[in-house]
CSV table of C-alpha atoms in Angstrom, one decimal:
chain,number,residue,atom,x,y,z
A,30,UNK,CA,134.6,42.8,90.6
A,31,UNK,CA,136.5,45.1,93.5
A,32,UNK,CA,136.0,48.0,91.3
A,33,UNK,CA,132.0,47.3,90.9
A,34,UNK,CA,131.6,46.5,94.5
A,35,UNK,CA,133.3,50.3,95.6
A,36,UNK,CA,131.0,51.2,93.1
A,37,UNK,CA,128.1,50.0,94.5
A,38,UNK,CA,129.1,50.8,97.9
A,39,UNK,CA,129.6,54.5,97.1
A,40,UNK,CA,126.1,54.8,95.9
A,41,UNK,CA,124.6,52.9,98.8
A,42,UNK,CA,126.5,56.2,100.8
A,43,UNK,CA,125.2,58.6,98.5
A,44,UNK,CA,121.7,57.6,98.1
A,45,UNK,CA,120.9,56.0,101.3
A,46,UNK,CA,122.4,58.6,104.0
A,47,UNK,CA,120.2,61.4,102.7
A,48,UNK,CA,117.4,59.8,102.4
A,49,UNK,CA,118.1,58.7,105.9
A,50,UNK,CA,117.8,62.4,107.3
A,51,UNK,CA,115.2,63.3,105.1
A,52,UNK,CA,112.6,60.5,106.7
A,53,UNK,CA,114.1,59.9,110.2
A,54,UNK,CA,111.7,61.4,112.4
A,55,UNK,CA,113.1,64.8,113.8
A,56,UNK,CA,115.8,65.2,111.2
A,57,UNK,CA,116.6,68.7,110.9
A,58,UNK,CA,116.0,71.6,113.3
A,59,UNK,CA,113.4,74.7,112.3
A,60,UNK,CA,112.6,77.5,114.4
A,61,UNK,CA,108.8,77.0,115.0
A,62,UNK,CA,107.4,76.5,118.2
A,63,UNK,CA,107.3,72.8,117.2
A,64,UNK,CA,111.2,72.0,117.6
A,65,UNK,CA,112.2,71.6,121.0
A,66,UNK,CA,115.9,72.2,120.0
A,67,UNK,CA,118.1,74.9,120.3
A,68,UNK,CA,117.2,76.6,116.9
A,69,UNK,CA,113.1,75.8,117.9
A,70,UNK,CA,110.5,78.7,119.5
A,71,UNK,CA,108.8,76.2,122.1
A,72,UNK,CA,110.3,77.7,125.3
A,73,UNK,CA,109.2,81.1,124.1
A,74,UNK,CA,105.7,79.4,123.5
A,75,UNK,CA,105.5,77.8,126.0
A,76,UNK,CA,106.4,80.8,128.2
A,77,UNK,CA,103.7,83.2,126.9
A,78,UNK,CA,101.1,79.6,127.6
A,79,UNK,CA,102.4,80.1,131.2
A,80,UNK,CA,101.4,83.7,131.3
A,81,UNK,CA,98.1,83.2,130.4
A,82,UNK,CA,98.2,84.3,126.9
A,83,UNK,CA,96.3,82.7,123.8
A,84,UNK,CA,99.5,81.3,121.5
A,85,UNK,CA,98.6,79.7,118.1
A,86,UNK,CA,100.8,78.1,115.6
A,87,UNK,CA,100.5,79.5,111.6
A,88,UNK,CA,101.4,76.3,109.4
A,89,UNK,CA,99.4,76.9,106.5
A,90,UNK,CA,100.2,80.7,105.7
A,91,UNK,CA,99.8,83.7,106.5
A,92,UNK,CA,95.9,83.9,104.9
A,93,UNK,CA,94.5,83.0,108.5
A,94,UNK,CA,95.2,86.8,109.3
A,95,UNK,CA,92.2,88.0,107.3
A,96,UNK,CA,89.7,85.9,110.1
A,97,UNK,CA,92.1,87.1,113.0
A,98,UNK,CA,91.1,89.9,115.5
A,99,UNK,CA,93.5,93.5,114.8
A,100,UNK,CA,95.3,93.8,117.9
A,101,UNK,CA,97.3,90.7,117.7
A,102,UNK,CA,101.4,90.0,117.9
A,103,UNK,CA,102.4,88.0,114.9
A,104,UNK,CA,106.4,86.3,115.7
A,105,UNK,CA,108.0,85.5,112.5
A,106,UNK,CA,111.5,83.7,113.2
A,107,UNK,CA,113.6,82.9,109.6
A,108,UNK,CA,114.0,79.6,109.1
A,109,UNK,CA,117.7,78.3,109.9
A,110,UNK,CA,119.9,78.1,106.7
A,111,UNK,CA,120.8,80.3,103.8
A,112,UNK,CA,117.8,80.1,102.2
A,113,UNK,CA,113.6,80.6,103.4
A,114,UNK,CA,112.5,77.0,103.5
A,115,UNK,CA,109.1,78.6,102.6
A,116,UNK,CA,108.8,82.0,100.3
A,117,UNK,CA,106.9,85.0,101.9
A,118,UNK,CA,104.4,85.9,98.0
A,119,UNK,CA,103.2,89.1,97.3
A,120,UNK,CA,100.0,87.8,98.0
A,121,UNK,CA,100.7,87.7,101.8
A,122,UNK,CA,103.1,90.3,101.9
A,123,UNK,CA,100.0,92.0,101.5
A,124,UNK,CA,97.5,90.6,103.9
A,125,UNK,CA,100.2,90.7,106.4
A,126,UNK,CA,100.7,94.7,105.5
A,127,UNK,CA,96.6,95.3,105.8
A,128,UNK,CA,96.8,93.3,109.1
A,129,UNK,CA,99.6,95.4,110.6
A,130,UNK,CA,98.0,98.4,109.5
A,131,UNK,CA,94.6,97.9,111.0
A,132,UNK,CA,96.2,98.0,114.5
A,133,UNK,CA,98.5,94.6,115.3
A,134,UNK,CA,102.2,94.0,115.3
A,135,UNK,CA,104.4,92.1,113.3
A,136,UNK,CA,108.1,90.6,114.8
A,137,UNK,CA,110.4,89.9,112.0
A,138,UNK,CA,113.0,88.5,113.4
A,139,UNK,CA,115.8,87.1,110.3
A,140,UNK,CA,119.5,86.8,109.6
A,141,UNK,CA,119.0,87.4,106.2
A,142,UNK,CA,117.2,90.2,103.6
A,143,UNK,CA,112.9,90.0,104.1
A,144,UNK,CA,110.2,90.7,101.2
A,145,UNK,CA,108.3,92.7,103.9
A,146,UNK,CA,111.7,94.6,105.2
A,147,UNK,CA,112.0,96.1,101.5
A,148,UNK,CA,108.4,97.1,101.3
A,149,UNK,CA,108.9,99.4,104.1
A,150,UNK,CA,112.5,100.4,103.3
A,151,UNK,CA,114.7,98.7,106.2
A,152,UNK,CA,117.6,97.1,105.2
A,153,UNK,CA,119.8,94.0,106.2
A,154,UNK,CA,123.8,93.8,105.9
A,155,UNK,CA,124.4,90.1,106.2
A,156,UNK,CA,128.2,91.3,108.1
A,157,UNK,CA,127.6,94.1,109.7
A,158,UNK,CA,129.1,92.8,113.0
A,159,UNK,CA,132.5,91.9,113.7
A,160,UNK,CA,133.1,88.3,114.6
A,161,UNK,CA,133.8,87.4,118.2
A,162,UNK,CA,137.0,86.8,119.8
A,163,UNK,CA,137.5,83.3,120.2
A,164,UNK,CA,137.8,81.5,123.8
A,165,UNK,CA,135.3,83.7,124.9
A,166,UNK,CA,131.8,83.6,125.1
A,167,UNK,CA,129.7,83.3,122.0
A,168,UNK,CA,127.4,85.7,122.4
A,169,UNK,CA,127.5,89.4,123.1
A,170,UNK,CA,125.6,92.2,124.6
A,171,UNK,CA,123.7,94.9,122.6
A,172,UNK,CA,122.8,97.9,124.7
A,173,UNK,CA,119.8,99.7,124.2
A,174,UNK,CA,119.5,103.4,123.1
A,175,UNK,CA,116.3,104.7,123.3
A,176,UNK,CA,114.0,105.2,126.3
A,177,UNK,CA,111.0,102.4,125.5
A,178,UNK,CA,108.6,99.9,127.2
A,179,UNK,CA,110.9,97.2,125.2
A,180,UNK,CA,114.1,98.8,126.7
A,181,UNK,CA,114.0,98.7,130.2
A,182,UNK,CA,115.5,95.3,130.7
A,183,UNK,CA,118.8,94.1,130.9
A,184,UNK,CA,120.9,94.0,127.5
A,185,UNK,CA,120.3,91.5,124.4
A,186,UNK,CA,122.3,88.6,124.1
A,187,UNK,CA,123.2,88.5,120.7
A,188,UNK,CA,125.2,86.1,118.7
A,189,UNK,CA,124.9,86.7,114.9
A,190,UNK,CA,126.5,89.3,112.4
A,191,UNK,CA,123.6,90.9,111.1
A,192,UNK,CA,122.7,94.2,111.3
A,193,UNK,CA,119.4,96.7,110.3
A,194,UNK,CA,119.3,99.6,108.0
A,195,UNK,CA,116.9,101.3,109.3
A,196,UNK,CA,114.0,103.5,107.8
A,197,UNK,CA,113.6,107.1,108.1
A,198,UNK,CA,110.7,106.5,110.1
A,199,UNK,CA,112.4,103.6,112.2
A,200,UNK,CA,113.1,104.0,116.1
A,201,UNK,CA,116.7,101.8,116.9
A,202,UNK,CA,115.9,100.4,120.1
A,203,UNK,CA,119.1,98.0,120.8
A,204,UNK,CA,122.2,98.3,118.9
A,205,UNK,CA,125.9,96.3,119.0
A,206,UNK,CA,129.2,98.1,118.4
A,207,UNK,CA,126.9,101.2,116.9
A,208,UNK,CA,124.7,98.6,114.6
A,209,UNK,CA,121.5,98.6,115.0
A,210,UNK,CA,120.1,95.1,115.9
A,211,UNK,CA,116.2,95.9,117.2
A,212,UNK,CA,113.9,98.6,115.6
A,213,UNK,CA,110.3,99.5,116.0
A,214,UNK,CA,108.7,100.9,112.4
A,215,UNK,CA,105.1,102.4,112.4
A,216,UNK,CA,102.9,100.8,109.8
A,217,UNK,CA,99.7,102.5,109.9
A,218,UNK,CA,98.0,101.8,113.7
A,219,UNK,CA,100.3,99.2,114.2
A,220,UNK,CA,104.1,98.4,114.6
A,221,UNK,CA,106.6,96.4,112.2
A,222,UNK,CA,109.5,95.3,114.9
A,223,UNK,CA,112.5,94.2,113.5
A,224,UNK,CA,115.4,91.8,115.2
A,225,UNK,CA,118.8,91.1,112.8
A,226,UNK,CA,119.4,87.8,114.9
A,227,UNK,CA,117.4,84.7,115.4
A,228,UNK,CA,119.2,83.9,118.6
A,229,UNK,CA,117.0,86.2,120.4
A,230,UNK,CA,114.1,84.0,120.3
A,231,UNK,CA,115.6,80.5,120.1
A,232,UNK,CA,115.7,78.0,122.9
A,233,UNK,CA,119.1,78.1,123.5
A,234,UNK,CA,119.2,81.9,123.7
A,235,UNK,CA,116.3,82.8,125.5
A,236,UNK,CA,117.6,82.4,128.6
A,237,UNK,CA,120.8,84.5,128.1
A,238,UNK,CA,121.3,88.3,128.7
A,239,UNK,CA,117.2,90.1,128.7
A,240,UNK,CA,116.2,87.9,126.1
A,241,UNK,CA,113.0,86.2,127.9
A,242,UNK,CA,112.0,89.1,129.2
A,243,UNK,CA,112.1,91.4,126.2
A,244,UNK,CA,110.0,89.1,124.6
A,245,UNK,CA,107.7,89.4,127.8
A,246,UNK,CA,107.8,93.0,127.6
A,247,UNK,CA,106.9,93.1,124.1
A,248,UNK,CA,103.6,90.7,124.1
A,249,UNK,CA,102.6,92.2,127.3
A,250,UNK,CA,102.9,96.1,125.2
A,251,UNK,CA,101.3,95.4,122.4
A,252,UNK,CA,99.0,92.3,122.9
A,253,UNK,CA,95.9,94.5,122.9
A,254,UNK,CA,91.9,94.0,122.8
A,255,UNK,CA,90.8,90.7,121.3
A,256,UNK,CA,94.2,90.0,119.8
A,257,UNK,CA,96.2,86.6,120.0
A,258,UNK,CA,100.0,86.0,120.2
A,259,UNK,CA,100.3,83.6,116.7
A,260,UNK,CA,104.3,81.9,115.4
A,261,UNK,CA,104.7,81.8,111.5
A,262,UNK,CA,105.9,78.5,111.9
A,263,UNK,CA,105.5,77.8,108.1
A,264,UNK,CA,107.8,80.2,107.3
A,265,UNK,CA,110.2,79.3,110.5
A,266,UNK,CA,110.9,75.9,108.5
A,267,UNK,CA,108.0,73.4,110.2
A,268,UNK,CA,105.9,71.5,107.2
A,269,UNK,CA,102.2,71.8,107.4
A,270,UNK,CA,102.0,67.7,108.4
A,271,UNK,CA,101.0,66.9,105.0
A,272,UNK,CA,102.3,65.0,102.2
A,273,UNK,CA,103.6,61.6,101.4
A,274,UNK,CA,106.0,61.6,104.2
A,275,UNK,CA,104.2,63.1,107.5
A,276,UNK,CA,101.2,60.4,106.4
A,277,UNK,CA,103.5,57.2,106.6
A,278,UNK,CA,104.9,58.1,109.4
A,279,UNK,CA,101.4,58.6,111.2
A,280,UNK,CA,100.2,55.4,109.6
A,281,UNK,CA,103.6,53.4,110.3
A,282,UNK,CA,104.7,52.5,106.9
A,283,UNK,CA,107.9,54.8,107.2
A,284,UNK,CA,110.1,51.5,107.3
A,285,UNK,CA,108.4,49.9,104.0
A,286,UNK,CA,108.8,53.0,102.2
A,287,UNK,CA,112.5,52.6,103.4
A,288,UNK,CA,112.9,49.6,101.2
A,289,UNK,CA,111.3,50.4,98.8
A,290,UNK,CA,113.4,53.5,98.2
A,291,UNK,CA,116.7,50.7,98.7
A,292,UNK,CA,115.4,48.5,96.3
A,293,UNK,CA,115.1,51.6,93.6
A,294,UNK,CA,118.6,52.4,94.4
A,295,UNK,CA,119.8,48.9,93.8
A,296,UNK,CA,117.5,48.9,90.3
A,297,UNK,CA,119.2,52.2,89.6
A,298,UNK,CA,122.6,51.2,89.9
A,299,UNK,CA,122.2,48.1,87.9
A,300,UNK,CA,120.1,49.6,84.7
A,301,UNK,CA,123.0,52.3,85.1
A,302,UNK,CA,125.8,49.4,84.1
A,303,UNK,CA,126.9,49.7,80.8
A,304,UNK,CA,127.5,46.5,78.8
A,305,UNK,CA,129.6,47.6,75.7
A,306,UNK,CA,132.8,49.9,75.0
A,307,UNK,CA,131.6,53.5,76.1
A,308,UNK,CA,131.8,56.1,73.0
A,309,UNK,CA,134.4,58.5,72.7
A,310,UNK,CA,132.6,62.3,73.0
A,311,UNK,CA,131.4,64.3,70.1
A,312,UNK,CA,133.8,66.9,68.6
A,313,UNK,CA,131.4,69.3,68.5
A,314,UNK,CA,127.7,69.8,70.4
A,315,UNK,CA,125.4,72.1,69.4
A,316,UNK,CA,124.5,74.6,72.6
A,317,UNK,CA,121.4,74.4,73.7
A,318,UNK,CA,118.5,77.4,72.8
A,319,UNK,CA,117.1,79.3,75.6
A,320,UNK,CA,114.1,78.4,75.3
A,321,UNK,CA,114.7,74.7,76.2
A,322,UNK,CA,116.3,76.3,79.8
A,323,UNK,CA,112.5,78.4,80.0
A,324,UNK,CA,111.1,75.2,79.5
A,325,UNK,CA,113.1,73.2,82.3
A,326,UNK,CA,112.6,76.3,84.4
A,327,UNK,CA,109.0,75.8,83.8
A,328,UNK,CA,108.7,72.1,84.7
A,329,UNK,CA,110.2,72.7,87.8
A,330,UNK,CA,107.8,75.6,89.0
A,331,UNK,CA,104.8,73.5,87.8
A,332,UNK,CA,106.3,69.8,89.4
A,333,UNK,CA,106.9,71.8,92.6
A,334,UNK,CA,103.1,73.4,92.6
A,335,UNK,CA,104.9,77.2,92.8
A,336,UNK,CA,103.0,79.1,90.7
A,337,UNK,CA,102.4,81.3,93.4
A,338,UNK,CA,105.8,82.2,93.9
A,339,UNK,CA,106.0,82.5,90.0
A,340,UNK,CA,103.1,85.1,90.0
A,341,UNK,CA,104.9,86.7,92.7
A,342,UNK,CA,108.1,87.3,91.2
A,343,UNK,CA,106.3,88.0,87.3
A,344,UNK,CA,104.1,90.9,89.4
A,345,UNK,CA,107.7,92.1,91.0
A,346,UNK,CA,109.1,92.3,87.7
A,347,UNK,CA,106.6,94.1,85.7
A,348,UNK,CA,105.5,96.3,88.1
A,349,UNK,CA,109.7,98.0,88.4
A,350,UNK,CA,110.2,97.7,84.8
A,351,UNK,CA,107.1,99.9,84.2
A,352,UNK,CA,107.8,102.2,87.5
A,353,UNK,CA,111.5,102.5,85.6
A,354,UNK,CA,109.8,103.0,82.2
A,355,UNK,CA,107.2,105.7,83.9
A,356,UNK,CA,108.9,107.5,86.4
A,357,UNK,CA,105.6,106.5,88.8
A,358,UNK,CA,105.4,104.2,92.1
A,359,UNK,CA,102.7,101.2,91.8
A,360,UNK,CA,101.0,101.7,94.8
A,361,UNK,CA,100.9,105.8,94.3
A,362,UNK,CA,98.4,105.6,91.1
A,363,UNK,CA,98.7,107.2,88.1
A,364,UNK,CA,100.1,104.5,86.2
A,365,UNK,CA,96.3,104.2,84.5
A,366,UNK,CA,96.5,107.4,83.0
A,367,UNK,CA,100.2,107.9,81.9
A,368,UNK,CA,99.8,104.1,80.3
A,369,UNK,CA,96.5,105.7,77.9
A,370,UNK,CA,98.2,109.6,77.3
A,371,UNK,CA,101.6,107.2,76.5
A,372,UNK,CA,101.4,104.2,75.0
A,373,UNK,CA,97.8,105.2,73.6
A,374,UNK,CA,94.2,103.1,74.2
A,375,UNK,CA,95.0,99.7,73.5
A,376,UNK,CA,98.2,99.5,75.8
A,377,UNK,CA,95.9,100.6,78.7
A,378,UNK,CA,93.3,97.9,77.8
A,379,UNK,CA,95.8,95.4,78.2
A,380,UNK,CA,97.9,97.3,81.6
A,381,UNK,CA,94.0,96.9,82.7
A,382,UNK,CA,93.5,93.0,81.8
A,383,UNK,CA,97.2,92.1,83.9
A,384,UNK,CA,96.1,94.7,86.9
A,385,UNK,CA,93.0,92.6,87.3
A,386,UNK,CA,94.6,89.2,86.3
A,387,UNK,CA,97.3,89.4,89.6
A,388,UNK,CA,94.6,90.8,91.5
A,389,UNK,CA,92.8,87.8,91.3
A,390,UNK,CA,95.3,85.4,91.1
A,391,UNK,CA,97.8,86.5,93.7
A,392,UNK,CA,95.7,85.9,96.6
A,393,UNK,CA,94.6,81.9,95.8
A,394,UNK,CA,97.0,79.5,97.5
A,395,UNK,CA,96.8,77.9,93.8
A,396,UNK,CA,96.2,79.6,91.1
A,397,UNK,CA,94.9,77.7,88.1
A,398,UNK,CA,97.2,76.5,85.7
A,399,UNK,CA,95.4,78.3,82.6
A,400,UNK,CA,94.8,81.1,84.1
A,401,UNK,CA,98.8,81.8,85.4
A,402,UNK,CA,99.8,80.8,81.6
A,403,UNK,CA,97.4,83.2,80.3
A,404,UNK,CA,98.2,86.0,82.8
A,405,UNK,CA,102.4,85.1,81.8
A,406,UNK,CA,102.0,85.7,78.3
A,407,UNK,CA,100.1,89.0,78.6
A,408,UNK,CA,102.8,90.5,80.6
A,409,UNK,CA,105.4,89.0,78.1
A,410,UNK,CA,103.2,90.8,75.3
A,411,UNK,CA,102.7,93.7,77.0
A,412,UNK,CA,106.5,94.0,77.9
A,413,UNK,CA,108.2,93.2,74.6
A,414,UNK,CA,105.2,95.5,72.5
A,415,UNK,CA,105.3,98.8,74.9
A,416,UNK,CA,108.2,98.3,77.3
A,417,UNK,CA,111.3,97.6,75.0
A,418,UNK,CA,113.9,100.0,75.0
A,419,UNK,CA,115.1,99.8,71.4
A,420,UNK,CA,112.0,99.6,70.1
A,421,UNK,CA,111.8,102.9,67.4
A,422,UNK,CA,108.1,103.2,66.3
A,423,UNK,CA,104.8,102.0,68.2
A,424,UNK,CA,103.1,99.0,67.1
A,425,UNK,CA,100.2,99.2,64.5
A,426,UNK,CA,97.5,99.3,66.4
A,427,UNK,CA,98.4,102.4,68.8
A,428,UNK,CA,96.9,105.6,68.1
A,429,UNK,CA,100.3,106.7,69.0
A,430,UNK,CA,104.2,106.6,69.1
A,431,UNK,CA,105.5,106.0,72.7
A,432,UNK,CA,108.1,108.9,73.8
């Protein structure tokens, strides 16, 4: 019975604590203008209220920038932890790349590697920076390098290790211990700015070093003509106040969910009891196939409602592998007519079909189901028939071998 009841109380720690943080109200921290902590964007918000600009919060994606004015600033903090709470697609990679383009400015501001950053050819070294010396303060000042309406403050107080690779077109505006930390990339008629530290925007940093007024200095250069100052809060870690969760707790039946969620536990535990001798193990266990792993894989994406981000990263990988196969950029053309004089007529039918198929599909914030299947087995086709690297002799209906 004392063995049982540690037993029980274990699971009571394991099951109930995290469920605990998950529903509490404010559990967790984000960096949208929403969270009024230190990792949050509301003083910097609420700052830019103050001096009479227009600030919106983005919580369902960045799709609201094809019904947004050119001329805008777009601030887009990482969300705190190892890993994006919320993926930037393709899809918006790309309306967020037209946008910039047209005449506004994007502010990427990440401790960690950004879809968009690689577009343009910036890179991010997760330990570029020393670490400070301890029993001093934890912050530091980078120095800026270039004359520049965002340079004519005091120094950036910066805490992180990250640093920017920059582009051959990319100005370094600040840099720490000869790493760059802020640059300014021209996309078009507008401006990618990039910042390798977080810090710079939170609450608890703003007020240190030229922090608050950099950020002042930037809105007040670039905010032009009809343009808005907008937060990608989704993307910064804050939920879009739907779901399961965010409508009990606007309705008040957060605590009856709470039980219900013990009482689960409890029935868990209990059908979990065995009654008999446990079985010594099998000698030998067949492995499991692959395909059984594509499958879980596959529930996963499909339980979780990501077949965007699935789309996003089956368009990635096709679109190298044939650049690598070719010898041609995507976004340069050409690929058309090396896939006909190459592969021969029916390969470029069917590079046509999955051109038009991720077209359509990568710009719906849910693709249908069919139609992503479909799509997935015609890049698997087309890959295994016209892209495999050991494959000797063209398949039989080509008009002609592949080189």
């Amino acid at each position: 019975m004392r063995g049982r009841g540690l037993v029980l109380l274990l699971a009571l720690v394991v099951v109930l604590i995290p469920v605990g943080l998950v529903l509490a109200p404010g559990a967790g921290s984000d960096r949208s203008t929403l969270d009024r902590g230190p990792e949050g964007t509301a003083a910097l918000a609420g700052v830019l209220r103050g001096l009479g600009h227009e600030v919106e919060s983005l919580r369902v994606g960045l799709v609201a920038l094809t019904r947004r004015p050119v001329g805008g600033v777009l601030i887009m903090p990482s969300a705190p932890g190892l890993f994006p709470s919320a993926v930037l697609g393709e899809g918006e990679a790309r309306i967020l790349q037209q946008w910039v383009e047209a005449g506004s400015t994007a502010v990427v501001v990440t401790h960690y590697p950004h879809f968009l950053l690689d577009e343009v050819g910036i890179g991010y070294d997760w330990e570029a920076l020393e670490r400070p010396p301890r029993g001093g303060q934890r912050w530091r000042e980078s120095l800026p390098l270039l004359p520049h309406p965002l340079t004519l403050g005091p120094p950036l107080a910066v805490k992180g290790r990250g640093g920017i690779e920059p582009g051959d077109e990319s100005a370094t505006l600040y840099a720490l211990d000869r790493v760059p930390v802020v640059a300014a990339h021209p996309m078009g008629k507008g401006t990618l700015v990039v910042v390798s530290d977080p810090y710079v925007v939170t609450n608890a940093g703003l007020g240190k070093g030229g922090n608050l007024e950099f950020w002042v200095r930037l809105v007040g250069h670039y905010l032009t003509g009809e343009g808005t100052v907008m937060f990608d809060d989704l993307h910064a870690g804050a939920s879009d106040g739907k779901g399961v969760v965010a409508y009990a707790r606007r309705s008040g039946v957060l605590p009856a969910m709470f039980l219900v969620l013990f009482a689960l536990a409890l029935y868990g535990w209990r059908a979990g009891t065995r009654f008999g001798a446990v079985l010594p193990p099998a000698d030998v266990r067949n492995p499991r196939a692959s395909s059984e792993l594509v499958h879980a894989v596959a529930g996963l994406y499909e339980r979780a409602d990501l077949r965007g981000h699935a789309l996003a990263v089956l368009s990635r990988r096709f679109r190298r592998a044939l650049e690598r196969r070719s010898g041609l950029k995507w976004d340069r053309g050409g690929l058309d007519a090396w896939t006909a004089s190459e592969l021969g007529p029916e390969a470029a039918r069917q590079f046509a079909r999955i051109r038009r198929g991720f077209g359509s599909l990568l710009g719906v914030d849910r693709p249908n189901r069919e139609d992503t299947l479909e799509l997935a087995r015609l890049v698997s086709k087309f890959e295994t028939t016209w892209l495999t690297k050991n494959r000797t002799s063209a398949p039989p209906d080509t008009e002609r071998d592949t080189p």
